mmCIF file of C-alpha atoms in Angstrom:
data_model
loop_
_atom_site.group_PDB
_atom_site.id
_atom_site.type_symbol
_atom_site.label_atom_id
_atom_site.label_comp_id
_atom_site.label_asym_id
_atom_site.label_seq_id
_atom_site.Cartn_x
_atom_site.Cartn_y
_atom_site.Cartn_z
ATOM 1 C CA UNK A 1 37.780 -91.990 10.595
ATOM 2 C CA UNK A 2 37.224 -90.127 6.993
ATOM 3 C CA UNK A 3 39.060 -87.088 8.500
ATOM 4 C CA UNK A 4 41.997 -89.108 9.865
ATOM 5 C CA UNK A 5 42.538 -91.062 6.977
ATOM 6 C CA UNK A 6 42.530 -87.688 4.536
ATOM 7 C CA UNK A 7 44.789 -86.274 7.128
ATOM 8 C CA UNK A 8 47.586 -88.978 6.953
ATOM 9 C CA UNK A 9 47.192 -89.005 2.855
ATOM 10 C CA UNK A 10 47.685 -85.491 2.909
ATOM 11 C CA UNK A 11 51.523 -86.025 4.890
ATOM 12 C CA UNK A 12 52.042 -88.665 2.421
ATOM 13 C CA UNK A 13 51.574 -86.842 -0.583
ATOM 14 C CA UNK A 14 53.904 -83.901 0.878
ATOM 15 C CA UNK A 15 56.746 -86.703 1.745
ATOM 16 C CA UNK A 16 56.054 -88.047 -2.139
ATOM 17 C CA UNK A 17 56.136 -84.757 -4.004
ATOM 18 C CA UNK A 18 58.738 -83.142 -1.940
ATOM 19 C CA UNK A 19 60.880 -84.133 0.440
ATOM 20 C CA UNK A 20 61.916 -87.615 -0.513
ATOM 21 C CA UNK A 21 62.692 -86.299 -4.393
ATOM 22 C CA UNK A 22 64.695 -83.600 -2.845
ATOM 23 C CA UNK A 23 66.519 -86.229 -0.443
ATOM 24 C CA UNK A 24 67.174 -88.967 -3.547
ATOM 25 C CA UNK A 25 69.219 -85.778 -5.417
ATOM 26 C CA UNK A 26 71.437 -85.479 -2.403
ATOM 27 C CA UNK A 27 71.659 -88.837 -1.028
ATOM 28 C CA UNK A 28 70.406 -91.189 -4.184
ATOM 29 C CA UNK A 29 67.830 -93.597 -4.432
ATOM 30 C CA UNK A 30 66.092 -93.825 -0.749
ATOM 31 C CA UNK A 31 65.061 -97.716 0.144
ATOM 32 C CA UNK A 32 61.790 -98.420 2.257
ATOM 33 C CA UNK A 33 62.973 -98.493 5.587
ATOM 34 C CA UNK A 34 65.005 -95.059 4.937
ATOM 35 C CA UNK A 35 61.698 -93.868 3.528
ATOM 36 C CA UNK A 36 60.290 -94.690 6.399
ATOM 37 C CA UNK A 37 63.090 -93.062 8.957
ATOM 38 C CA UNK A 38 62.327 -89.718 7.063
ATOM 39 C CA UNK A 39 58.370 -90.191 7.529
ATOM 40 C CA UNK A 40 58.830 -90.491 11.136
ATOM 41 C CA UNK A 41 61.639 -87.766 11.508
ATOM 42 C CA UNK A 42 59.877 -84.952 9.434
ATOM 43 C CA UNK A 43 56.345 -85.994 11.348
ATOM 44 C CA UNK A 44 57.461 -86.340 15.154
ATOM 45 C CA UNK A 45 60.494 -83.535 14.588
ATOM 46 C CA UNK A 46 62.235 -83.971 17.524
ATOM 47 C CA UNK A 47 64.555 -81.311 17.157
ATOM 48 C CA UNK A 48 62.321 -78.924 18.489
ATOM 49 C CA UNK A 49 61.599 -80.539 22.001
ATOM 50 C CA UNK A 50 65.299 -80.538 22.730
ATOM 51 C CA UNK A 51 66.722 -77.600 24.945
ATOM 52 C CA UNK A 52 69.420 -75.332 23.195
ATOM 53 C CA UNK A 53 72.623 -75.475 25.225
ATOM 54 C CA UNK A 54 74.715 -72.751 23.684
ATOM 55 C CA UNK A 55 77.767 -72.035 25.489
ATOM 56 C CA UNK A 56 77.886 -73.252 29.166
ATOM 57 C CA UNK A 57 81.426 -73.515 30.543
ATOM 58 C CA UNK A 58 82.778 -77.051 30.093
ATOM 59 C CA UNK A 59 83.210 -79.400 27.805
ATOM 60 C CA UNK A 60 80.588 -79.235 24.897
ATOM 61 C CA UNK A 61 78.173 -81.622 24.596
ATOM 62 C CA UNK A 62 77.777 -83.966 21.540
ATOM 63 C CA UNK A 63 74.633 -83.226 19.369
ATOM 64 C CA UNK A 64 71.879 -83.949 20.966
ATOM 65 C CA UNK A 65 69.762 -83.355 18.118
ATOM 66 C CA UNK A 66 71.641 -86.278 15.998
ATOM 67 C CA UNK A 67 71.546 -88.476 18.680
ATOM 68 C CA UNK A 68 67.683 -88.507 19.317
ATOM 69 C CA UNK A 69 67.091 -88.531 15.652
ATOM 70 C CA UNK A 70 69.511 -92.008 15.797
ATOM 71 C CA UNK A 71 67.683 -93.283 18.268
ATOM 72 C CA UNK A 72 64.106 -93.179 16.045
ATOM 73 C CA UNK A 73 66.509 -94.832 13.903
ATOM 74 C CA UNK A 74 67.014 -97.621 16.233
ATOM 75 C CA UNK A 75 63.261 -98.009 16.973
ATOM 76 C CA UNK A 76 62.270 -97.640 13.090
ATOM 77 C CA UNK A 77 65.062 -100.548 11.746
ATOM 78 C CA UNK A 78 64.211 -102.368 14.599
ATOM 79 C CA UNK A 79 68.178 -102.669 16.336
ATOM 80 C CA UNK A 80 68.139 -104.908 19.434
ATOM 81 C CA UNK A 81 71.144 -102.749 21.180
ATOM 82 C CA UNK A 82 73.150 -99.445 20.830
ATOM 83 C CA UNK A 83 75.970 -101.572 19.900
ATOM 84 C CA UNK A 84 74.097 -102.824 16.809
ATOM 85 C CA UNK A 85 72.925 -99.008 15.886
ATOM 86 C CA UNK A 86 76.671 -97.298 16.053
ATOM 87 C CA UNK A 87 77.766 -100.687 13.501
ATOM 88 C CA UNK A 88 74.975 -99.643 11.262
ATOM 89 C CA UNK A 89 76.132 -96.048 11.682
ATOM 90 C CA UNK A 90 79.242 -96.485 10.658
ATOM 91 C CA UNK A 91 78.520 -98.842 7.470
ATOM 92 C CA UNK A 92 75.218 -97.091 6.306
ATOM 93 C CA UNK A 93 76.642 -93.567 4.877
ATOM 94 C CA UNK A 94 72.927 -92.906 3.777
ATOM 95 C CA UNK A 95 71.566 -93.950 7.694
ATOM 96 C CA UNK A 96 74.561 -91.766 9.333
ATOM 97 C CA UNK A 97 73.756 -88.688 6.870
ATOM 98 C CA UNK A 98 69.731 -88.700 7.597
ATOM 99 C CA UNK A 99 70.888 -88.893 11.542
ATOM 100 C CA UNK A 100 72.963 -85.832 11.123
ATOM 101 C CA UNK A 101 76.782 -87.167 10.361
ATOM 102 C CA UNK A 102 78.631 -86.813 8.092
ATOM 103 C CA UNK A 103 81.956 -88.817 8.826
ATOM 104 C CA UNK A 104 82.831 -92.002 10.672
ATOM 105 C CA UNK A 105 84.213 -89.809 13.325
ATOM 106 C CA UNK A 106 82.154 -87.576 14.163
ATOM 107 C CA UNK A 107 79.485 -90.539 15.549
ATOM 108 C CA UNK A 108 80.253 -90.643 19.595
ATOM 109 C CA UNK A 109 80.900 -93.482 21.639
ATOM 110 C CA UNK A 110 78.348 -95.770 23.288
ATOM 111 C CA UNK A 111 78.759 -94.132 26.713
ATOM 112 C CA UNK A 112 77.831 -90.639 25.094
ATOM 113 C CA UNK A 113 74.484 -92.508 23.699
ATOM 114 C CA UNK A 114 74.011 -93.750 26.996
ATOM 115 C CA UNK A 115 74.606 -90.717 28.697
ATOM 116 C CA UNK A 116 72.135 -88.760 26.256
ATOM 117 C CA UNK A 117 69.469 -91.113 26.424
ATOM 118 C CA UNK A 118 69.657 -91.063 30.470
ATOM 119 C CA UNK A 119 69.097 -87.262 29.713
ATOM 120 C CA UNK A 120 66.088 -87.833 27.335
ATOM 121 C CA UNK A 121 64.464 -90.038 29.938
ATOM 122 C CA UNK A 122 64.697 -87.968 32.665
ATOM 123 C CA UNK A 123 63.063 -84.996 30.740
ATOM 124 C CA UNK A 124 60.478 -86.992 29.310
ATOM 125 C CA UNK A 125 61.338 -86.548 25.687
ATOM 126 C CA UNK A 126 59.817 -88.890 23.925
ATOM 127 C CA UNK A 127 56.296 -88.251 26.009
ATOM 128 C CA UNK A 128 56.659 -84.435 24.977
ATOM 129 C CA UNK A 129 57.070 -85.562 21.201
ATOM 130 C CA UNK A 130 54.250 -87.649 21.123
ATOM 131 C CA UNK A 131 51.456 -85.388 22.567
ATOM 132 C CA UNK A 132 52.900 -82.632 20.661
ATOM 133 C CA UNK A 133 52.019 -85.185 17.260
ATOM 134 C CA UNK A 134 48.798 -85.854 18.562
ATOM 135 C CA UNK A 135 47.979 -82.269 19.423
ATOM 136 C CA UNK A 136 48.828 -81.114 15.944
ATOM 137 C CA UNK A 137 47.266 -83.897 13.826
ATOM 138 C CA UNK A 138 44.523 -84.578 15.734
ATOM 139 C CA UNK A 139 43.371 -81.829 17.800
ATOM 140 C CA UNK A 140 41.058 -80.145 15.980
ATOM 141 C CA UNK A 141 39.360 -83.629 14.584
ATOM 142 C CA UNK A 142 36.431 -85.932 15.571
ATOM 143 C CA UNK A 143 37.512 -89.518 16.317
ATOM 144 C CA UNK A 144 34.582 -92.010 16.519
ATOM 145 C CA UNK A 145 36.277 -94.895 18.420
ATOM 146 C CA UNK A 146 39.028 -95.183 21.402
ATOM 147 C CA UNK A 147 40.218 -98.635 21.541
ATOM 148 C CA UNK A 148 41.903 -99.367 25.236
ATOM 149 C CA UNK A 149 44.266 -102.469 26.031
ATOM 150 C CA UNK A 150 47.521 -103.052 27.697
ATOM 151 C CA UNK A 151 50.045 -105.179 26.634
ATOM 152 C CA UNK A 152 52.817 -107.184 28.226
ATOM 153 C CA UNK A 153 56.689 -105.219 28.527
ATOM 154 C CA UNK A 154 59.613 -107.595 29.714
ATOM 155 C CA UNK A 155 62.105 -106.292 31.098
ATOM 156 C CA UNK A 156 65.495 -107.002 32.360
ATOM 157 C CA UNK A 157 65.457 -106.249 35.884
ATOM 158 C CA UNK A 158 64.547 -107.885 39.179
ATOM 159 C CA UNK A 159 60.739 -107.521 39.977
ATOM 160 C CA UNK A 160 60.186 -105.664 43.358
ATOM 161 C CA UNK A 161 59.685 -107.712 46.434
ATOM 162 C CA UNK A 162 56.128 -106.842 47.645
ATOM 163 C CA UNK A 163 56.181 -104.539 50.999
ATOM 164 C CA UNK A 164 55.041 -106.957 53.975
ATOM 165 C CA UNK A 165 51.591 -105.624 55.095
ATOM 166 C CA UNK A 166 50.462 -105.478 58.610
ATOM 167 C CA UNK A 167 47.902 -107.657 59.451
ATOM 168 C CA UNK A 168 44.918 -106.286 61.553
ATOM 169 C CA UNK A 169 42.534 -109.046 62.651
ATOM 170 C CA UNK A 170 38.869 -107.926 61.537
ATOM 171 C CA UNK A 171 36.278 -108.671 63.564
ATOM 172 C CA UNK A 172 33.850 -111.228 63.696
ATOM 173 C CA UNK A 173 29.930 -110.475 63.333
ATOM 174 C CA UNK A 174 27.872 -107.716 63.024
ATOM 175 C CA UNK A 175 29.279 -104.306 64.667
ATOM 176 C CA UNK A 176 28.087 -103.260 67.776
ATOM 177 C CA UNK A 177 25.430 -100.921 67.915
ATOM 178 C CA UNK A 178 27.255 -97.616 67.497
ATOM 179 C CA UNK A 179 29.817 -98.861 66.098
ATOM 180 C CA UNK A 180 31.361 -97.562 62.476
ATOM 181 C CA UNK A 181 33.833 -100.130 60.387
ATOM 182 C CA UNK A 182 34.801 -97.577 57.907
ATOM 183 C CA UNK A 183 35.940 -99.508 54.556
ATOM 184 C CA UNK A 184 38.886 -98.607 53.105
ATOM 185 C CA UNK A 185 37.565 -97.047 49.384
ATOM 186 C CA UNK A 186 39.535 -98.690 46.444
ATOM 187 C CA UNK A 187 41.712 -96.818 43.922
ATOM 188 C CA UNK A 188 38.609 -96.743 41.209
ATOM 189 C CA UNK A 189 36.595 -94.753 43.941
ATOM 190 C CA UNK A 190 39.152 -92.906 44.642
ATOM 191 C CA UNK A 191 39.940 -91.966 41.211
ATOM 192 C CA UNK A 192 36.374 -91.492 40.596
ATOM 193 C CA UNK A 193 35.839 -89.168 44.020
ATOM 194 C CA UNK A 194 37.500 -86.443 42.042
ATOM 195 C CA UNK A 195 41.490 -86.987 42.097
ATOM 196 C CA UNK A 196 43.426 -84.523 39.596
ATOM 197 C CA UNK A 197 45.342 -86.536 37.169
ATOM 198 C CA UNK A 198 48.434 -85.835 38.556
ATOM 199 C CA UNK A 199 47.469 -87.911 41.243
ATOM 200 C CA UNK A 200 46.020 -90.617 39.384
ATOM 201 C CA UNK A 201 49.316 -91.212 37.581
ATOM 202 C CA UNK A 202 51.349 -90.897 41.208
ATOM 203 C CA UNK A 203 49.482 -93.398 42.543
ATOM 204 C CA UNK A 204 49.322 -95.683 40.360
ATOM 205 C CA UNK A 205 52.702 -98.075 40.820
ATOM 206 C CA UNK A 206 55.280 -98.313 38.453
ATOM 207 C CA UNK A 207 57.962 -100.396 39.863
ATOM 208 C CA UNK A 208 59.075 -103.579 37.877
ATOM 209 C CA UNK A 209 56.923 -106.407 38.647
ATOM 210 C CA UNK A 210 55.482 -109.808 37.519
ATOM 211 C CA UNK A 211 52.612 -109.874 36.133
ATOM 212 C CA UNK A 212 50.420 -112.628 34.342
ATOM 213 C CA UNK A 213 47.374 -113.111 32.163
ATOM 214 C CA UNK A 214 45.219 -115.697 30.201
ATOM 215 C CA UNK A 215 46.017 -115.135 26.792
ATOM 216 C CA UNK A 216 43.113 -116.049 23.944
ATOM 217 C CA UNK A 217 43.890 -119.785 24.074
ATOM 218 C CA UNK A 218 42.976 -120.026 27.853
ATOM 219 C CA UNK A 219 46.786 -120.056 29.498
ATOM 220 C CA UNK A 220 48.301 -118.516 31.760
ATOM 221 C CA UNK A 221 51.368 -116.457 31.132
ATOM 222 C CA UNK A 222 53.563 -114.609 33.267
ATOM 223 C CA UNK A 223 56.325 -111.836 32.615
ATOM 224 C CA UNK A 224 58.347 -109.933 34.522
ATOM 225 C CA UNK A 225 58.614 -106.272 33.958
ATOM 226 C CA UNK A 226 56.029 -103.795 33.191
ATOM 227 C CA UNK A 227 52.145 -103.175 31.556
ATOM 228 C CA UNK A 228 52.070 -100.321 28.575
ATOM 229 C CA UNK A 229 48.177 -99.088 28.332
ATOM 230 C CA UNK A 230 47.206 -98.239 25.457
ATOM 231 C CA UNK A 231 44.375 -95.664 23.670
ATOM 232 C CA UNK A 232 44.466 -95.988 19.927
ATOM 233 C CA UNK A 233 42.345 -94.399 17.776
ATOM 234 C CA UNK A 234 40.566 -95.384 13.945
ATOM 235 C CA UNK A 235 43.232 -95.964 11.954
ATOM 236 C CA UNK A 236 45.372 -97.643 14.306
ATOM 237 C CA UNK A 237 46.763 -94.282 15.609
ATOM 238 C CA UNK A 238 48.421 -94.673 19.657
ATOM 239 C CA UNK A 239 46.741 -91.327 20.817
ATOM 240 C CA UNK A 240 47.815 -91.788 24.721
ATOM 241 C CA UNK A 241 49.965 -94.554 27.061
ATOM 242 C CA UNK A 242 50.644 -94.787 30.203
ATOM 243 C CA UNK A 243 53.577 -97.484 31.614
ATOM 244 C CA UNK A 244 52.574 -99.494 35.100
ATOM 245 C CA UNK A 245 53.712 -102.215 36.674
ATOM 246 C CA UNK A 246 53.188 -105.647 35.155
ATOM 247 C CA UNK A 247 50.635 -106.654 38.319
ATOM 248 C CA UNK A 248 48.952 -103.992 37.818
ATOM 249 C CA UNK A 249 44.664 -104.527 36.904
ATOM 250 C CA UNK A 250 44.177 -103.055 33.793
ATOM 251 C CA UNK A 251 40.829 -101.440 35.372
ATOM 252 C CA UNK A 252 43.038 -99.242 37.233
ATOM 253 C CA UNK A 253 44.344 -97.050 34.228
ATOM 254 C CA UNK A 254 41.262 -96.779 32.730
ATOM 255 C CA UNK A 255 40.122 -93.290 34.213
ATOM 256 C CA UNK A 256 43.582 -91.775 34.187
ATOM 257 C CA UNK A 257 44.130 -92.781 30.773
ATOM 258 C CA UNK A 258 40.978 -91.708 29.378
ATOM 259 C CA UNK A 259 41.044 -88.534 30.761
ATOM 260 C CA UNK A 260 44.543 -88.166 29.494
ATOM 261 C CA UNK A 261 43.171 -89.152 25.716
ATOM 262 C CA UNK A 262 40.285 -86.225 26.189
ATOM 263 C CA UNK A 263 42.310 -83.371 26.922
ATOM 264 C CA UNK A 264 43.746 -84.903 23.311
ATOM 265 C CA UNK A 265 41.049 -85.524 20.698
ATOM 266 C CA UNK A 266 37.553 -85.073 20.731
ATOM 267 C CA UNK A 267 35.975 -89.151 20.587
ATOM 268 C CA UNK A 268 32.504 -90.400 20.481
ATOM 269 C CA UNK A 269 33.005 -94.083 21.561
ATOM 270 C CA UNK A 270 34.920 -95.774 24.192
ATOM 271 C CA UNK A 271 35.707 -99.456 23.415
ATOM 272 C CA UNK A 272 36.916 -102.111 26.036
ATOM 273 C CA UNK A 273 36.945 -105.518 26.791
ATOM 274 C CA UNK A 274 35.839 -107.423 29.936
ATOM 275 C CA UNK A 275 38.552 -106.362 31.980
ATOM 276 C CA UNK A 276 37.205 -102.682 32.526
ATOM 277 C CA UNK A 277 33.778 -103.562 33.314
ATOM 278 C CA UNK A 278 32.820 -101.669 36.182
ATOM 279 C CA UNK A 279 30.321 -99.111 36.726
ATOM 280 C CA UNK A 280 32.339 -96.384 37.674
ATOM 281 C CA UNK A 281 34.784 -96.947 34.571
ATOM 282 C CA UNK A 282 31.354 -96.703 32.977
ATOM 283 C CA UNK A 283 30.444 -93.286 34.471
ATOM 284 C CA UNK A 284 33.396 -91.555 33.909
ATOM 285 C CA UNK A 285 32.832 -92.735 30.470
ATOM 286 C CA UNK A 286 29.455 -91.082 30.041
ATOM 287 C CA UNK A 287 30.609 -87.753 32.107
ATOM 288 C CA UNK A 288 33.013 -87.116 29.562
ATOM 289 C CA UNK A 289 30.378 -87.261 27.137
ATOM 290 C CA UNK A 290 31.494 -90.971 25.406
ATOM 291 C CA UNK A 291 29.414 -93.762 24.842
ATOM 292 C CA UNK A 292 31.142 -96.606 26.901
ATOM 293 C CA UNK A 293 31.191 -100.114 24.727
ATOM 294 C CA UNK A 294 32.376 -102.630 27.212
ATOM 295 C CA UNK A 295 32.330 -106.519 26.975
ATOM 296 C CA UNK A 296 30.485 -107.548 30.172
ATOM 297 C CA UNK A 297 32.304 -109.593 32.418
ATOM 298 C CA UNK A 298 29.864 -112.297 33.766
ATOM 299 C CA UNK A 299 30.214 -112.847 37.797
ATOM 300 C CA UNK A 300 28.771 -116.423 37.487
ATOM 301 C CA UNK A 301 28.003 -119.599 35.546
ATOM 302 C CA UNK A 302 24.572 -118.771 35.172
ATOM 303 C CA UNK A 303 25.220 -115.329 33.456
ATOM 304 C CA UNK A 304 27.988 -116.555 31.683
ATOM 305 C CA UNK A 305 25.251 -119.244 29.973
ATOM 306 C CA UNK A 306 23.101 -116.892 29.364
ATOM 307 C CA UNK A 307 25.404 -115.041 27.530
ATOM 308 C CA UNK A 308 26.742 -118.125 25.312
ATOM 309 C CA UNK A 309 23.080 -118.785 24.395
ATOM 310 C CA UNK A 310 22.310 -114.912 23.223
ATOM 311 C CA UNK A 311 25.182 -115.342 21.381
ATOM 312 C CA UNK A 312 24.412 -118.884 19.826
ATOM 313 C CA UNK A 313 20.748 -117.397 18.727
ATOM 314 C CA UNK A 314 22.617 -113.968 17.043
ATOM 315 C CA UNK A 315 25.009 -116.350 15.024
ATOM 316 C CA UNK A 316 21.752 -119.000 14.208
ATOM 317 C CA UNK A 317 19.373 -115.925 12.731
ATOM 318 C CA UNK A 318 22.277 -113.743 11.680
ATOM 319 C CA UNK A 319 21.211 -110.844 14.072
ATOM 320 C CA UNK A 320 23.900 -108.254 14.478
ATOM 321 C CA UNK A 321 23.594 -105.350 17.636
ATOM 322 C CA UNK A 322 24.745 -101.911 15.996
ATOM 323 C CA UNK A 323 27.644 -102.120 19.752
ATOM 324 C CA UNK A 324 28.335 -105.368 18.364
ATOM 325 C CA UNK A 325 29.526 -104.157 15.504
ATOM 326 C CA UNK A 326 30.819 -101.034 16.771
ATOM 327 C CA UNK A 327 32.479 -103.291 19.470
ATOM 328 C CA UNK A 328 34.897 -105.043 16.591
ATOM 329 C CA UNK A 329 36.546 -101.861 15.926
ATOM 330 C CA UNK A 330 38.456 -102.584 19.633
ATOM 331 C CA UNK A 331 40.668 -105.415 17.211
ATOM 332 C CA UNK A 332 42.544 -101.261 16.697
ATOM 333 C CA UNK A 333 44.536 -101.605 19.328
ATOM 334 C CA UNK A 334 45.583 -105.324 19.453
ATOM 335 C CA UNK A 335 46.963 -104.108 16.152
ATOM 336 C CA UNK A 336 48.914 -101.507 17.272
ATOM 337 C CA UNK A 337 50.031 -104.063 20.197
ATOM 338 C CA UNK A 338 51.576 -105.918 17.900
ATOM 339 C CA UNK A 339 53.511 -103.454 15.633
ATOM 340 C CA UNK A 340 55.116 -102.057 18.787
ATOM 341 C CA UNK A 341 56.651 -105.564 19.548
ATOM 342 C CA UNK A 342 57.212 -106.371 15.791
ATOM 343 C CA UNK A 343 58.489 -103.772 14.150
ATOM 344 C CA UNK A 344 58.854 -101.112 16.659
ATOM 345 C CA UNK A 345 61.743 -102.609 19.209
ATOM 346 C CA UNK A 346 59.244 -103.225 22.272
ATOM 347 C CA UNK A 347 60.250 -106.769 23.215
ATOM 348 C CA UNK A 348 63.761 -106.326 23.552
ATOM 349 C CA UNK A 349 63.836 -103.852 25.815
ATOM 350 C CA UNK A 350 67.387 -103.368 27.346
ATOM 351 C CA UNK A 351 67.027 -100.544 30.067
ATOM 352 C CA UNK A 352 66.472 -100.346 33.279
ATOM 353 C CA UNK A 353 63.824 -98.077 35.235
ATOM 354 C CA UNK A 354 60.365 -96.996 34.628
ATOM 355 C CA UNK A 355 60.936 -93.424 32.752
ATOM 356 C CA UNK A 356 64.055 -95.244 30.594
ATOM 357 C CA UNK A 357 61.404 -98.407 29.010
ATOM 358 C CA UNK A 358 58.788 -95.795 28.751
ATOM 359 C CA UNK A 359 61.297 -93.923 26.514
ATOM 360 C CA UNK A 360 62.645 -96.858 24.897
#
């Protein structure tokens, strides 16, 4: 946690001393939120994950380069539409310059930022940028915890209607004596039997769907559109996603997404609330060489009382378990939840298609 915090103070000090005093004498004074365009430019440069096109016959093609860089703009300023960015792009000189403008003019059309971002999905841009980010600001650190949660994505689109499945009557009773009923293994024992991770993510669904949930009052809440997992580290740092459907268990993306977050950073702890408590979730945990902190989901009332009492004798003699308090770091991620929705664009998401919201 030291190292990542003397990490980010370090890119601070080089956007203080530097870049944003050589910015101000071109452009003039900067406000926050430009500040803040020019942190997340110069960090994530996304210039160099886009292909160079050079001279192809046809028409040219608009610059990509200022495009994508508008489009962090949109995220950063927190612009509902692409009709609401080009209106800031033409009225902000100081926004259109940092994109890569300089006249009214030479900003294209909406159907050109449609087109390009089309593009940008289907080449998985904006995955690219962000495990290139993590790779070079994080890969050669020690991260203690890895807070995992998913959080609800609405979308505009119709859910999918679920396929009709065949019904095959089981039988009654015990089999007969020679007899095999093979059991059909679930997705966690397949994923633990020793699936690559290529074909953890392709089978996990990814359609638009509804999905619903308790939230922490007790009710029940539905959405329609998708589930963004989450694996954020100290800090409040998003080190890997992945983007399901909104029906999807949240148990399901544990193993895929953990061993996506591995071949990223180097953790100690895995934190994880009741929803991932499973034994094998557990054991892929521990192979990986993590210590596995997760809130144990009781399977009946008297569990679930015996819990509430442990708990009620902690709080009466002030007696704190070292996971207990390791276990409150996991609030990390339900942090970085909300930021995404807040301030980052992720609840008005106006696309359609899985790889176009994960991009968005």
């Amino acid at each position: 946690m030291n190292q990542t915090r003397i990490g980010l103070s370090s890119i601070w000090n080089h956007f203080q001393s530097t870049l944003f005093s050589w910015l101000e004498e071109d452009l003039g004074e900067l406000t926050d939120k430009q500040k803040q365009l020019v942190e997340a430019l110069e960090l994530i440069q996304v210039e160099t994950h886009l292909p160079y096109v050079g001279r192809v016959p046809g028409r040219p093609l608009e610059s990509r380069c200022a495009i994508a860089r508008a489009f962090v703009a949109k995220a950063v300023y927190n612009l509902p539409t692409t009709a609401v960015l080009l209106d800031q792009l033409e009225s902000n000189i100081k926004l259109r310059r940092l994109c890569g403008w300089e006249r009214k003019n030479e900003v294209p059309s909406a159907a050109t930022f449609s087109r390009a971002f089309a593009a940008f999905a289907e080449s998985q841009l904006t995955e690219r940028v962000h495990a290139a980010v993590i790779e070079r600001h994080f890969g050669d650190q020690l991260i203690g915890h890895i807070s995992r949660d998913s959080t609800a994505i609405a979308a505009r689109e119709k859910p999918l209607k679920p396929e009709s499945k065949e019904k095959h009557p089981k039988k009654r009773g015990r089999p007969k004596k020679g007899e095999a009923r093979i059991k059909e293994p679930t997705r966690l024992e397949r994923q633990s039997a020793g699936m690559s991770l290529s074909e953890m993510k392709a089978d996990l669904p990814s359609a638009c769907h509804v999905g619903s949930k308790r939230n922490s009052k007790g009710y029940k809440t539905s959405w329609i559109g998708y589930k963004l997992h989450i694996d954020a580290s100290d800090g409040g740092i998003p080190i890997s996603c992945l983007l399901t459907s909104a029906s999807l268990h949240d148990s399901q993306v544990a193993i895929p997404l953990a061993e996506v977050t591995s071949r990223r950073v180097t953790h100690c702890y895995d934190l994880m609330d009741a929803a991932y408590d499973s034994p094998l979730i557990k054991q892929h945990s521990e192979s990986l060489g993590h210590v596995p902190l997760i809130d144990e989901n009781p399977r009946n009332k008297a569990r679930k009382a015996e819990i509430a009492d442990e708990q009620m004798r902690c709080r009466k003699t002030g007696y704190k378990l070292a996971e207990t308090i390791r276990y409150n770091v996991r609030s990390t991620v339900e942090r970085v939840n909300g930021r995404l929705k807040d301030e980052f664009n992720a609840r008005m998401v106006r696309v359609k298609g899985h790889s176009k919201v994960m991009t968005h």
